[in-house]
XYZ file of N, CA and C in Angstrom:
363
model
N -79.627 -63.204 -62.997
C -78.476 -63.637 -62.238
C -78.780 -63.472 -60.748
N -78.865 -64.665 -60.163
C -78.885 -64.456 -58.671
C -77.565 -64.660 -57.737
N -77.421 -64.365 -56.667
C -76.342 -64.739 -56.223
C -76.948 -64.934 -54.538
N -76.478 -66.246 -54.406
C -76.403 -67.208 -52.901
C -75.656 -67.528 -52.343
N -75.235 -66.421 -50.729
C -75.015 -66.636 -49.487
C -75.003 -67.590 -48.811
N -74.243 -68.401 -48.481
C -74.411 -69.748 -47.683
C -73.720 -69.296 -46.204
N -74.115 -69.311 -45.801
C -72.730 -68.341 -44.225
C -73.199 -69.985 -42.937
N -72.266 -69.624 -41.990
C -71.713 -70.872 -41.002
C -73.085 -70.259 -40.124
N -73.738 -70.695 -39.423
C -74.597 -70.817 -37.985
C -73.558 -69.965 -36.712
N -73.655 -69.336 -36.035
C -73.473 -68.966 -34.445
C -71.578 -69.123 -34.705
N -71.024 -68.211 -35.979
C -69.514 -68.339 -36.000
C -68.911 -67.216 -35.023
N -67.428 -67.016 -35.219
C -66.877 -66.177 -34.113
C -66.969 -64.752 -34.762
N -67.389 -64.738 -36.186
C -67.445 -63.236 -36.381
C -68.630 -63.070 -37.053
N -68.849 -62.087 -37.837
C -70.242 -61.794 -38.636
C -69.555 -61.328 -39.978
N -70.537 -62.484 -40.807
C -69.972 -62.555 -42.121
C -70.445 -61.381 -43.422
N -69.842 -60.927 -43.974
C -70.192 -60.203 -45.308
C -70.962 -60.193 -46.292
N -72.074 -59.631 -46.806
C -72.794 -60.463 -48.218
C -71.711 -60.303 -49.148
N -70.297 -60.688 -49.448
C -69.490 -60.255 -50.387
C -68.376 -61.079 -50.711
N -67.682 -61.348 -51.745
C -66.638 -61.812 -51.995
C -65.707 -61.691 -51.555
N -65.461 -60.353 -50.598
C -64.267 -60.115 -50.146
C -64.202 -60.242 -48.234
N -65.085 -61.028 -48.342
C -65.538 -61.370 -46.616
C -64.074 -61.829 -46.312
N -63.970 -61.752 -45.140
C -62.355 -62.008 -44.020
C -62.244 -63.762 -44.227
N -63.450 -64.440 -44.247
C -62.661 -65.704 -44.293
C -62.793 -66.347 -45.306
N -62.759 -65.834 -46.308
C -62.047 -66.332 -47.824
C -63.303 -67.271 -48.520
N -64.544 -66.868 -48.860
C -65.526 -67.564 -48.960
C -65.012 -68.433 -50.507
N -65.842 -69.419 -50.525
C -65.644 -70.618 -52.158
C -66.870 -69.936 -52.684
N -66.403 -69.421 -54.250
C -67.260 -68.931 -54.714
C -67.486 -69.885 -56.259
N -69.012 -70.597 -57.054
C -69.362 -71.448 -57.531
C -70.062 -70.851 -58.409
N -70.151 -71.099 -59.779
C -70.979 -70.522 -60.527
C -71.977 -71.981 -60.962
N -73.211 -71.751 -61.241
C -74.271 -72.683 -61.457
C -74.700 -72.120 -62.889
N -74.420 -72.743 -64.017
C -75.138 -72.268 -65.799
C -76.462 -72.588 -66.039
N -77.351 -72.214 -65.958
C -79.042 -72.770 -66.362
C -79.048 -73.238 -67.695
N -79.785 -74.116 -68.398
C -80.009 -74.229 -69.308
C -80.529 -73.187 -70.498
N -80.705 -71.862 -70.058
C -81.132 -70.880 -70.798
C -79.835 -69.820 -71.110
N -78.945 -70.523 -70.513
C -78.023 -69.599 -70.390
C -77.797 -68.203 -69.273
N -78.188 -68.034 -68.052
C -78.128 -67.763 -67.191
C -77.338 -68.321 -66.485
N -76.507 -67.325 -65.633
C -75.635 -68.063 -64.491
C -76.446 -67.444 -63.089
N -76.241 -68.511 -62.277
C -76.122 -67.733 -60.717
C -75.238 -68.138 -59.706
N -74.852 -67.545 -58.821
C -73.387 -67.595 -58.150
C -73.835 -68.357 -56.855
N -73.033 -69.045 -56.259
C -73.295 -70.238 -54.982
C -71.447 -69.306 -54.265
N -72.251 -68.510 -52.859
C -70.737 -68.093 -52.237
C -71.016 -68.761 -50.996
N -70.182 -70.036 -50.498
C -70.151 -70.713 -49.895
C -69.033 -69.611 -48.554
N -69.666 -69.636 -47.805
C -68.342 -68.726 -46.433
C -68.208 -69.591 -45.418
N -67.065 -69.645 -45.100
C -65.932 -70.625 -44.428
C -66.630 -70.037 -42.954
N -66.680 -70.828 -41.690
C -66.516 -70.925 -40.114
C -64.980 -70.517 -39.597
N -64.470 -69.917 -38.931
C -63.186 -69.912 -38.178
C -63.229 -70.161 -37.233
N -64.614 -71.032 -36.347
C -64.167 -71.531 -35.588
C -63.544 -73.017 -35.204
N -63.253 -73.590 -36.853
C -62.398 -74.840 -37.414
C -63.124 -75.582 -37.371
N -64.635 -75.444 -37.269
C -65.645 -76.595 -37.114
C -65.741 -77.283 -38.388
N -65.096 -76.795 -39.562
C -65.241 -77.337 -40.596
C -63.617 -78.903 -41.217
N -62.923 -78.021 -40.446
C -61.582 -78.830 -40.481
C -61.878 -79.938 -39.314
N -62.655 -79.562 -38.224
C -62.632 -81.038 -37.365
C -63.987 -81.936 -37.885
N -65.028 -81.628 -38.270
C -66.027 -82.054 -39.019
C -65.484 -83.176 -39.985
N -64.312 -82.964 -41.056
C -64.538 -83.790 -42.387
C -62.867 -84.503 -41.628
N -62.164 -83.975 -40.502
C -61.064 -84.986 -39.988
C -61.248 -85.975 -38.936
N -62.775 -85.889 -38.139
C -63.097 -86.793 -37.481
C -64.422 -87.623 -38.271
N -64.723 -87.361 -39.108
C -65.746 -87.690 -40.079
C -65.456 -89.346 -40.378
N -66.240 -90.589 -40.151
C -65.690 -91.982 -40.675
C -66.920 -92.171 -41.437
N -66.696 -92.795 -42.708
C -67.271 -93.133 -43.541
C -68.265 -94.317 -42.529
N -69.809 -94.357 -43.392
C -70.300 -95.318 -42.703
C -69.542 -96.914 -43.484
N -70.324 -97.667 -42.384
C -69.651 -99.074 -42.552
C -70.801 -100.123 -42.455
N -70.616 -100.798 -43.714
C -71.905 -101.552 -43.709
C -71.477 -103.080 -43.669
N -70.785 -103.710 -42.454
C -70.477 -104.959 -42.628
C -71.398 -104.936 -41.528
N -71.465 -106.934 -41.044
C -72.265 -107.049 -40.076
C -71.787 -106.792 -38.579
N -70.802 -107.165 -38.507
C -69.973 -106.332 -37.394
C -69.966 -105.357 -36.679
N -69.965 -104.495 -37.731
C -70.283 -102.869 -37.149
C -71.638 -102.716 -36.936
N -72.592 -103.281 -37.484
C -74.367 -103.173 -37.195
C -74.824 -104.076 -35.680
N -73.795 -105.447 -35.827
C -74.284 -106.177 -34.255
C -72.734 -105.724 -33.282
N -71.883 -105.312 -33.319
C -71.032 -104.832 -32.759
C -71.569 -104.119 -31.297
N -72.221 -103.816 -30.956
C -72.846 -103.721 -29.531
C -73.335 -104.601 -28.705
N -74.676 -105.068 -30.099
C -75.193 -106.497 -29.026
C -74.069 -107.300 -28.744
N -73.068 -107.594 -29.842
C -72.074 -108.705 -29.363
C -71.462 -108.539 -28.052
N -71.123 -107.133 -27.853
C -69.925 -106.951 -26.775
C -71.163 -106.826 -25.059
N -72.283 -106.737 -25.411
C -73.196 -106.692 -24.368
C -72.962 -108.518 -24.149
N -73.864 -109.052 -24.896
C -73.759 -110.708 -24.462
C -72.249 -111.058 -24.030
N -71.360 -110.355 -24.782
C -69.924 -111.307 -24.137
C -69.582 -110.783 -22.657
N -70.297 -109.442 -22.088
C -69.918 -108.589 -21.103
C -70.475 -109.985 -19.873
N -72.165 -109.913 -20.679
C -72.919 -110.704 -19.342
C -72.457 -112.133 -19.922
N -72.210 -112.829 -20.709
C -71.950 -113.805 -20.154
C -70.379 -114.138 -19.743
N -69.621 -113.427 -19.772
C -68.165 -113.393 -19.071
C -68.424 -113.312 -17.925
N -69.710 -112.324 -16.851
C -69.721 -112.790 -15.917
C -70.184 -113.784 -15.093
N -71.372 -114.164 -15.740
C -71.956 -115.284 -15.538
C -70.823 -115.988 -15.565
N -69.776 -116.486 -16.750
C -68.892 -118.060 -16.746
C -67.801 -117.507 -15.771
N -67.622 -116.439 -15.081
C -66.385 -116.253 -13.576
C -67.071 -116.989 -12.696
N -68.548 -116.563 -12.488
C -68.927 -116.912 -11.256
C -69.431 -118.096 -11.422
N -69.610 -119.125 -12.723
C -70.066 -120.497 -12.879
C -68.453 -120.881 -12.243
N -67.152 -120.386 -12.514
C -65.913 -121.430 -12.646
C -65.518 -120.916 -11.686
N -65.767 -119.679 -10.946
C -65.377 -119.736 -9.054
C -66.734 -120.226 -8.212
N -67.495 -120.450 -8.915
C -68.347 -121.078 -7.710
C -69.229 -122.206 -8.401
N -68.467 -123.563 -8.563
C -69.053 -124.870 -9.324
C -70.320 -125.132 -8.839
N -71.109 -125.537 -9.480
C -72.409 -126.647 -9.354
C -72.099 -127.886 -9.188
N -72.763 -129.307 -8.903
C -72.874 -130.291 -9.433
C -74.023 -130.719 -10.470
N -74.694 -129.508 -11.025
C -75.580 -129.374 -11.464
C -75.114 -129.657 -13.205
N -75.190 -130.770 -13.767
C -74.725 -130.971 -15.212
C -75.579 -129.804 -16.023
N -76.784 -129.667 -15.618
C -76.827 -128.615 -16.720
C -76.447 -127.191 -17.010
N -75.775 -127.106 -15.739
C -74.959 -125.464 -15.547
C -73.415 -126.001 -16.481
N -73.099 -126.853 -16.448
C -71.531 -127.700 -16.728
C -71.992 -127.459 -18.475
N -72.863 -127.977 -18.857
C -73.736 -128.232 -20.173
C -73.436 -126.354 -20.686
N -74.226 -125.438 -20.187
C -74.207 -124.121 -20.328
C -72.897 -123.835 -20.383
N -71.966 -123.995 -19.350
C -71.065 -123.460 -19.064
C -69.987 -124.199 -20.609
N -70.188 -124.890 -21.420
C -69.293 -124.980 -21.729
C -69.545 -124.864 -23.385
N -71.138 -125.058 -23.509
C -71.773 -123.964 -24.644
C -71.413 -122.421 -24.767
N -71.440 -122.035 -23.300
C -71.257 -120.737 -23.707
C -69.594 -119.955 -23.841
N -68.859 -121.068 -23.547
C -67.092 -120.660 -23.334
C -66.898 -121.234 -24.668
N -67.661 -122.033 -25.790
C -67.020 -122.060 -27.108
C -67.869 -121.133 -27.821
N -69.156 -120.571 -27.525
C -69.825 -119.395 -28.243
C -68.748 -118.108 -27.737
N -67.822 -117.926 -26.728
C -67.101 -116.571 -26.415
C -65.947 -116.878 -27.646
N -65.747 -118.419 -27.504
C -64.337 -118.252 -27.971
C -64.237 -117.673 -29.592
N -65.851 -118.467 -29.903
C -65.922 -118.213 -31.503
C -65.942 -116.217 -31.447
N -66.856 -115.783 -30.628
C -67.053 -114.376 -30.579
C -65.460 -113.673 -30.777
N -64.480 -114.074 -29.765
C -63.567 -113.204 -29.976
C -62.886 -114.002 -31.079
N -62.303 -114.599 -31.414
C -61.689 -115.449 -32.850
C -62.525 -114.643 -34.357
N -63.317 -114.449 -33.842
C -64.805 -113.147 -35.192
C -64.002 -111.787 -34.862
N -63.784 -111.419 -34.417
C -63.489 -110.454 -33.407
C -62.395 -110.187 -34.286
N -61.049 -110.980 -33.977
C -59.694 -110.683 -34.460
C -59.625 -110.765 -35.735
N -60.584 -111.773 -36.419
C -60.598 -112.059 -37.428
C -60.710 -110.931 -38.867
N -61.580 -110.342 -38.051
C -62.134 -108.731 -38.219
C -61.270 -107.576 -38.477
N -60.702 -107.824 -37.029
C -59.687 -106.818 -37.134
C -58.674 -106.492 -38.318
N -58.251 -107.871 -38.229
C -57.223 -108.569 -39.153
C -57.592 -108.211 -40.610
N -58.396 -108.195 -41.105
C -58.917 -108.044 -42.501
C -59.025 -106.732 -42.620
N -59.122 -106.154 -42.218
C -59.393 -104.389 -42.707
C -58.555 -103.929 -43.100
């Protein structure tokens, strides 16, 4: 029969090898196939690192969204500024007009993805 200590890293007090430690350790029994037990005493942190850990905790997310969700908002950053300063300061240059209006239905689709997104969750 063995018995295993699990204690918190750098907590506010110093923990017990014992069952009757101050912050209420989870105590686990493990059965071997031979019939042997050994004990798993899991001891709690008080400095709540464990309550803000699993309440700020978000499951990962595997849509594509959340994986290009940066690059997207980078390209819409630079080219939002690029299309201010194409539509406060015109060309007669058709192929800036050409760009400029490729890239104001690639934003529009971006945010319309965007809400679309939102909307579904």
């Amino acid at each position: 029969m063995t018995t295993l200590h699990v204690l918190p890293v750098d907590d506010l007090i110093d923990h017990t090898d014992s069952e009757d430690c101050i912050c209420g350790p989870t105590i686990e029994s493990i059965q071997h196939d031979d019939g042997t037990i050994d004990w798993v005493i899991t001891h709690h942190s008080l400095d709540g690192r464990e309550t803000h850990e699993n309440d700020e905790a978000e499951a990962p997310r595997r849509d594509w969204w959340a994986r290009w969700r940066p690059a997207i908002e980078l390209i819409f950053v630079l080219a939002s500024t690029w299309l201010s300063g194409a539509i406060l300061h015109p060309s007669s240059d058709v192929t800036d007009w050409i760009f400029t209006v490729v890239l104001a239905a690639y934003l529009a689709w971006t945010i319309t993805s965007y809400i679309h997104t939102r909307r579904t969750r």
